[in-house]
Structure formats: structure tokens, C-alpha cells
Short mmCIF file of C-alpha atoms in Angstrom, two decimals:
data_model
loop_
_atom_site.label_atom_id
_atom_site.label_comp_id
_atom_site.label_asym_id
_atom_site.label_seq_id
_atom_site.Cartn_x
_atom_site.Cartn_y
_atom_site.Cartn_z
CA MET H 184 79.34 82.38 82.46
CA ALA H 185 76.93 84.71 84.10
CA LYS H 186 73.68 85.71 82.25
CA LEU H 187 73.24 89.17 81.18
CA THR H 188 69.90 90.60 83.19
CA LYS H 189 67.55 92.58 81.18
CA ASN H 190 69.09 95.67 81.27
CA GLN H 191 72.36 94.41 80.68
CA LYS H 192 71.57 93.20 77.20
CA LEU H 193 69.52 96.39 76.56
CA ALA H 194 72.62 98.49 77.25
CA ALA H 195 75.19 96.22 75.19
CA GLU H 196 72.93 96.13 72.43
CA LYS H 197 73.56 100.46 72.42
CA ILE H 198 77.30 100.06 71.84
CA GLU H 199 78.25 99.09 68.22
CA ALA H 200 80.48 96.01 68.08
CA GLY H 201 84.26 97.69 66.94
CA LYS H 202 82.94 101.13 66.85
CA LEU H 203 85.51 103.95 68.23
CA TYR H 204 83.67 107.08 69.60
CA THR H 205 84.60 110.49 70.02
CA VAL H 206 84.62 111.82 73.90
CA ALA H 207 80.98 113.47 73.32
CA GLU H 208 79.32 110.34 71.85
CA ALA H 209 80.83 108.49 74.68
CA ALA H 210 79.93 110.63 77.03
CA ALA H 211 76.57 110.53 75.70
CA LEU H 212 76.37 106.83 75.32
CA VAL H 213 77.66 106.55 79.09
CA LYS H 214 74.05 107.87 80.49
CA GLU H 215 71.82 105.87 78.54
CA ILE H 216 73.36 102.56 79.10
CA THR H 217 73.67 103.27 82.59
CA THR H 218 70.64 101.83 84.86
CA THR H 219 71.57 102.06 88.65
CA LYS H 220 69.44 103.43 90.97
CA PHE H 221 72.03 105.66 92.33
CA ASP H 222 73.92 108.34 90.76
CA ALA H 223 77.16 106.14 89.61
CA SER H 224 80.37 107.81 89.01
CA VAL H 225 81.61 108.64 85.70
CA ASP H 226 85.22 106.78 84.93
CA ILE H 227 88.24 107.21 82.35
CA ASP H 228 90.70 104.70 81.81
CA VAL H 229 93.61 105.19 79.55
CA ARG H 230 96.29 103.04 78.38
CA LEU H 231 99.62 105.09 78.00
CA GLY H 232 102.81 103.62 76.41
CA VAL H 233 104.88 104.20 79.10
CA ASP H 234 106.80 101.83 81.08
CA PRO H 235 106.09 102.89 84.75
CA ARG H 236 108.79 100.66 86.16
CA LYS H 237 111.11 103.76 85.04
CA ALA H 238 111.65 106.67 86.98
CA ASN H 239 111.46 108.63 83.67
CA GLN H 240 108.81 107.04 82.49
CA MET H 241 106.13 107.76 85.57
CA VAL H 242 103.27 109.66 84.87
CA ARG H 243 101.70 111.50 87.82
CA GLY H 244 99.77 114.83 87.93
CA VAL H 245 96.81 116.72 89.02
CA VAL H 246 94.08 118.18 87.12
CA SER H 247 91.23 120.34 88.27
CA LEU H 248 87.64 119.28 86.46
CA PRO H 249 85.80 122.28 85.02
CA ASN H 250 82.62 120.83 86.24
CA GLY H 251 83.95 119.23 89.28
CA THR H 252 83.58 115.77 90.46
CA GLY H 253 80.25 115.68 91.74
CA LYS H 254 81.59 113.56 94.86
CA VAL H 255 82.05 115.11 98.57
CA THR H 256 85.11 115.30 99.33
CA ARG H 257 86.12 115.39 103.39
CA VAL H 258 89.40 117.38 103.49
CA LEU H 259 91.53 117.10 106.49
CA ALA H 260 94.15 120.26 106.85
CA LEU H 261 96.87 119.73 109.51
CA VAL H 262 97.80 123.35 110.25
CA GLY H 263 98.98 126.08 112.80
CA THR H 264 96.74 127.84 114.98
CA ASP H 265 97.58 130.76 112.30
CA GLN H 266 96.11 128.94 109.42
CA GLU H 267 93.08 127.30 111.41
CA ALA H 268 90.46 130.08 110.02
CA ALA H 269 91.60 130.42 106.69
CA ALA H 270 91.50 126.23 106.48
CA LYS H 271 87.66 126.12 107.94
CA GLU H 272 86.90 129.55 105.97
CA ALA H 273 88.06 127.89 102.55
CA GLY H 274 85.76 124.59 103.15
CA ALA H 275 88.21 121.85 105.21
CA ASP H 276 85.84 119.76 107.12
CA PHE H 277 88.40 118.70 109.53
CA VAL H 278 91.20 121.52 110.93
CA GLY H 279 93.85 121.04 113.77
CA LEU H 280 97.21 119.19 114.27
CA ASP H 281 98.12 117.33 117.34
CA GLU H 282 94.66 115.90 118.07
CA TYR H 283 94.62 114.73 114.65
CA VAL H 284 97.92 113.07 114.47
CA GLU H 285 96.71 111.25 117.27
CA LYS H 286 93.88 110.15 116.02
CA ILE H 287 95.16 108.67 112.79
CA LYS H 288 97.84 107.08 115.02
CA SER H 289 95.27 105.09 116.48
CA GLY H 290 93.46 104.20 112.98
CA TRP H 291 90.94 107.12 112.13
CA THR H 292 90.99 107.82 108.49
CA ASP H 293 87.74 109.23 107.83
CA PHE H 294 88.87 111.61 105.53
CA ASP H 295 89.70 111.46 101.64
CA VAL H 296 92.51 113.98 101.12
CA MET H 297 94.83 115.43 104.09
CA ILE H 298 96.43 119.08 103.42
CA THR H 299 99.29 120.55 105.53
CA GLN H 300 102.18 122.97 106.01
CA PRO H 301 105.69 121.66 104.75
CA GLN H 302 106.85 122.09 108.46
CA TYR H 303 104.55 119.79 109.60
CA MET H 304 105.62 116.75 107.52
CA GLY H 305 108.13 115.89 110.26
CA LYS H 306 104.87 114.69 112.45
CA ILE H 307 103.09 113.27 109.73
CA GLY H 308 105.78 111.06 107.99
CA ALA H 309 105.32 108.96 111.48
CA LEU H 310 102.03 108.23 109.98
CA GLY H 311 102.95 106.60 106.72
CA ARG H 312 101.70 103.07 107.66
CA VAL H 313 98.61 104.21 108.50
CA LEU H 314 98.07 106.66 105.40
CA GLY H 315 100.31 104.97 102.45
CA PRO H 316 98.49 102.16 102.04
CA ARG H 317 95.24 104.00 101.88
CA GLY H 318 97.02 106.58 99.27
CA LEU H 319 96.19 109.33 101.78
CA MET H 320 99.70 110.41 102.33
CA PRO H 321 100.16 114.45 101.45
CA ASN H 322 102.73 114.89 98.65
CA PRO H 323 104.03 118.38 97.27
CA LYS H 324 103.72 117.20 93.78
CA SER H 325 99.90 117.13 94.23
CA GLY H 326 99.86 120.66 96.05
CA THR H 327 98.67 118.55 99.45
CA VAL H 328 101.71 120.03 100.92
CA THR H 329 101.67 123.43 100.56
CA PRO H 330 102.07 126.79 102.68
CA ASP H 331 98.80 128.00 101.39
CA VAL H 332 96.54 125.56 102.56
CA ALA H 333 93.21 127.63 102.16
CA LYS H 334 94.16 127.58 98.61
CA ALA H 335 94.69 124.09 98.02
CA VAL H 336 91.35 123.02 100.06
CA LYS H 337 89.60 125.60 97.65
CA GLU H 338 90.75 123.44 94.92
CA VAL H 339 90.35 120.34 95.94
CA LYS H 340 86.74 121.06 97.15
CA GLN H 341 86.01 122.76 93.49
CA GLY H 342 86.93 119.21 91.61
CA LYS H 343 91.12 118.91 91.53
CA ILE H 344 92.14 115.51 91.33
CA ASP H 345 95.33 114.01 91.36
CA PHE H 346 96.41 110.66 89.51
CA LYS H 347 99.21 108.38 88.86
CA VAL H 348 99.40 105.34 86.10
CA ASP H 349 99.63 101.97 87.39
CA LYS H 350 102.32 99.25 86.91
CA PHE H 351 100.31 98.48 83.88
CA GLY H 352 100.70 101.55 82.10
CA ILE H 353 96.88 102.30 82.64
CA VAL H 354 95.39 105.87 84.48
CA HIS H 355 92.16 105.20 86.00
CA THR H 356 90.12 107.90 87.74
CA SER H 357 86.60 109.30 88.37
CA ILE H 358 85.81 112.09 86.13
CA GLY H 359 82.01 112.63 87.10
CA LYS H 360 78.34 111.44 87.73
CA VAL H 361 75.90 109.79 85.89
CA SER H 362 73.76 112.82 86.56
CA PHE H 363 75.96 115.19 84.92
CA THR H 364 75.34 116.68 81.38
CA PRO H 365 76.88 114.90 78.27
CA ASP H 366 78.58 117.96 78.03
CA ALA H 367 79.84 118.44 81.18
CA ILE H 368 81.06 115.02 81.52
CA ALA H 369 82.90 115.57 77.77
CA GLN H 370 84.61 118.77 79.12
CA ASN H 371 86.13 117.37 82.09
CA ALA H 372 87.23 113.86 80.01
CA ASN H 373 89.06 116.33 77.57
CA GLU H 374 90.65 118.34 80.35
CA PHE H 375 92.10 115.23 81.73
CA ILE H 376 93.25 113.49 78.85
CA GLN H 377 94.58 116.89 77.81
CA THR H 378 96.76 117.05 81.00
CA LEU H 379 97.91 113.52 80.35
CA ILE H 380 99.05 114.34 76.94
CA LYS H 381 101.01 117.92 78.62
CA LEU H 382 102.74 115.36 80.97
CA LYS H 383 103.83 112.96 77.94
CA PRO H 384 107.78 111.60 79.36
CA ALA H 385 110.48 113.05 76.96
CA VAL H 386 111.79 109.61 76.46
CA SER H 387 108.36 107.97 75.27
CA LYS H 388 108.56 106.74 71.93
CA GLY H 389 105.83 105.21 69.78
CA THR H 390 102.09 105.81 70.68
CA TYR H 391 101.37 107.51 73.76
CA ILE H 392 97.57 107.27 74.14
CA LYS H 393 96.83 103.71 73.39
CA SER H 394 93.66 103.38 74.21
CA ILE H 395 90.63 105.10 76.12
CA TYR H 396 87.21 103.81 77.77
CA LEU H 397 84.59 105.41 79.53
CA SER H 398 82.36 103.84 82.01
CA SER H 399 79.95 104.61 84.99
CA THR H 400 80.38 101.95 88.08
CA MET H 401 78.45 99.12 86.72
CA SER H 402 78.25 99.63 82.82
CA GLN H 403 80.20 98.40 80.11
CA GLY H 404 83.02 100.27 79.07
CA ILE H 405 82.88 102.40 75.68
CA LYS H 406 85.77 102.39 74.01
CA ILE H 407 86.94 106.33 72.10
CA ASP H 408 89.02 106.74 69.23
CA PRO H 409 92.20 108.37 70.59
CA LYS H 410 92.51 110.13 67.10
CA SER H 411 89.43 111.95 68.04
CA ILE H 412 90.93 113.83 70.59
CA GLU H 413 91.58 117.58 69.86
#
């Protein structure tokens, strides 16, 4: 078994064994137990009482975090010339169409989110082999295929994220940075959890939110009491 470092031991001592924390308590504690020299991401893992193998129990959605993610999100807008100026003004990092389609065919993927107009999905469909494995394929359900590209770019830049339950029934995403205040972390966590609750499949029976853990990039997970969620 790997030995714990001095900082890891001190962090572990701050987490009370068997205790279930409120979101506010966990948000404050995650800052205390993080000792990385870089601004670590704050992650949330929620295990749901669903069977993702069944189409009617798939949980997928988008959420706009009130305090953003703290990350610099590189946005590629694949648009016609009539939307280029609006996309640039909204904050898109890369704007164009055919030239970027060709770059992606050659393996270029130096962006985090692609946003496009519905009429160009025919061109983009051919890029599935490159984009699919990296989770970069635009999708109407996540708001990345839309007639209003400028609005979508602004939302992504301001902290809109999309998420999807994995095959184990767990939804994992980053909701901020350790440099955020405890209140900002808690607000983002609550917004994410409330969005999951709204997306509960009608056929889901029994306990829906089974467990919630908050952690930073290299910290121990802090277990949150699902019953404490408002």
C-alpha cells in the first residue's frame, strides 16, 4: 500500500470518518484539504438510481453554473459568413467553416467545445471518427447545434456545461476551482444537483440520488448527505 504524504495525512484527518456533510460544509472542507500548488478543479460525482443501458433511463443535460467553471473554454464556431462576426463578438476562439473542417480531418482538435448551425451538420457528420472519441461532436440536446450560435457561445463562455450519466450510473463533472469561495462552490454544486433532480426519468423507482461526493483534482472525496439537498 502506498504511503500517505504529510499533507495527505493532514487532509485525511480533517475528514470525519462516516460523517455525511452538507453541500456548504463540503465546499469549505474541499478547500482545506487541497494542498496542490496549482488551482485544482473541484469535481462532483453523483451516483444515480438508474439503469443507463435502458434508453428511458438515460440522464443527460446541460446546466449553466452561476459562478462559471473557472476554466478557459476554447470554443470553435463552425458557421456561415453571415454569422462569423456575431460568433467572434460573443467570444468564440476559432470561427470559420470549411478550413476548420479540413483541419479536423487532419487530426486538429485544439478546442473544447464545437458550436455550429443545423445546416452544416452534413459537413460535420463526416468528422465523427475524430470528434466522437473525444466527446467533441456537437449535439442539439446540449445546445451546440443551434441557429443562434452567438447565444450558445456566450453561454459556454459563462459556464454552461453538458453532462451524461456513465454506464455505471454515475455523473461526473467539474463545477469550479479551489480558488473559488466556499459559497461559490456550494452554489455551483447545488445548481448541478437540482438540474439532475429535474431530469429524473419518470420510470426511475426507489432512491434516485444514491450518493454524492465532492473532491478536488488530487484530494480525498467528501461524502455529502443527499437528504441535506434542498
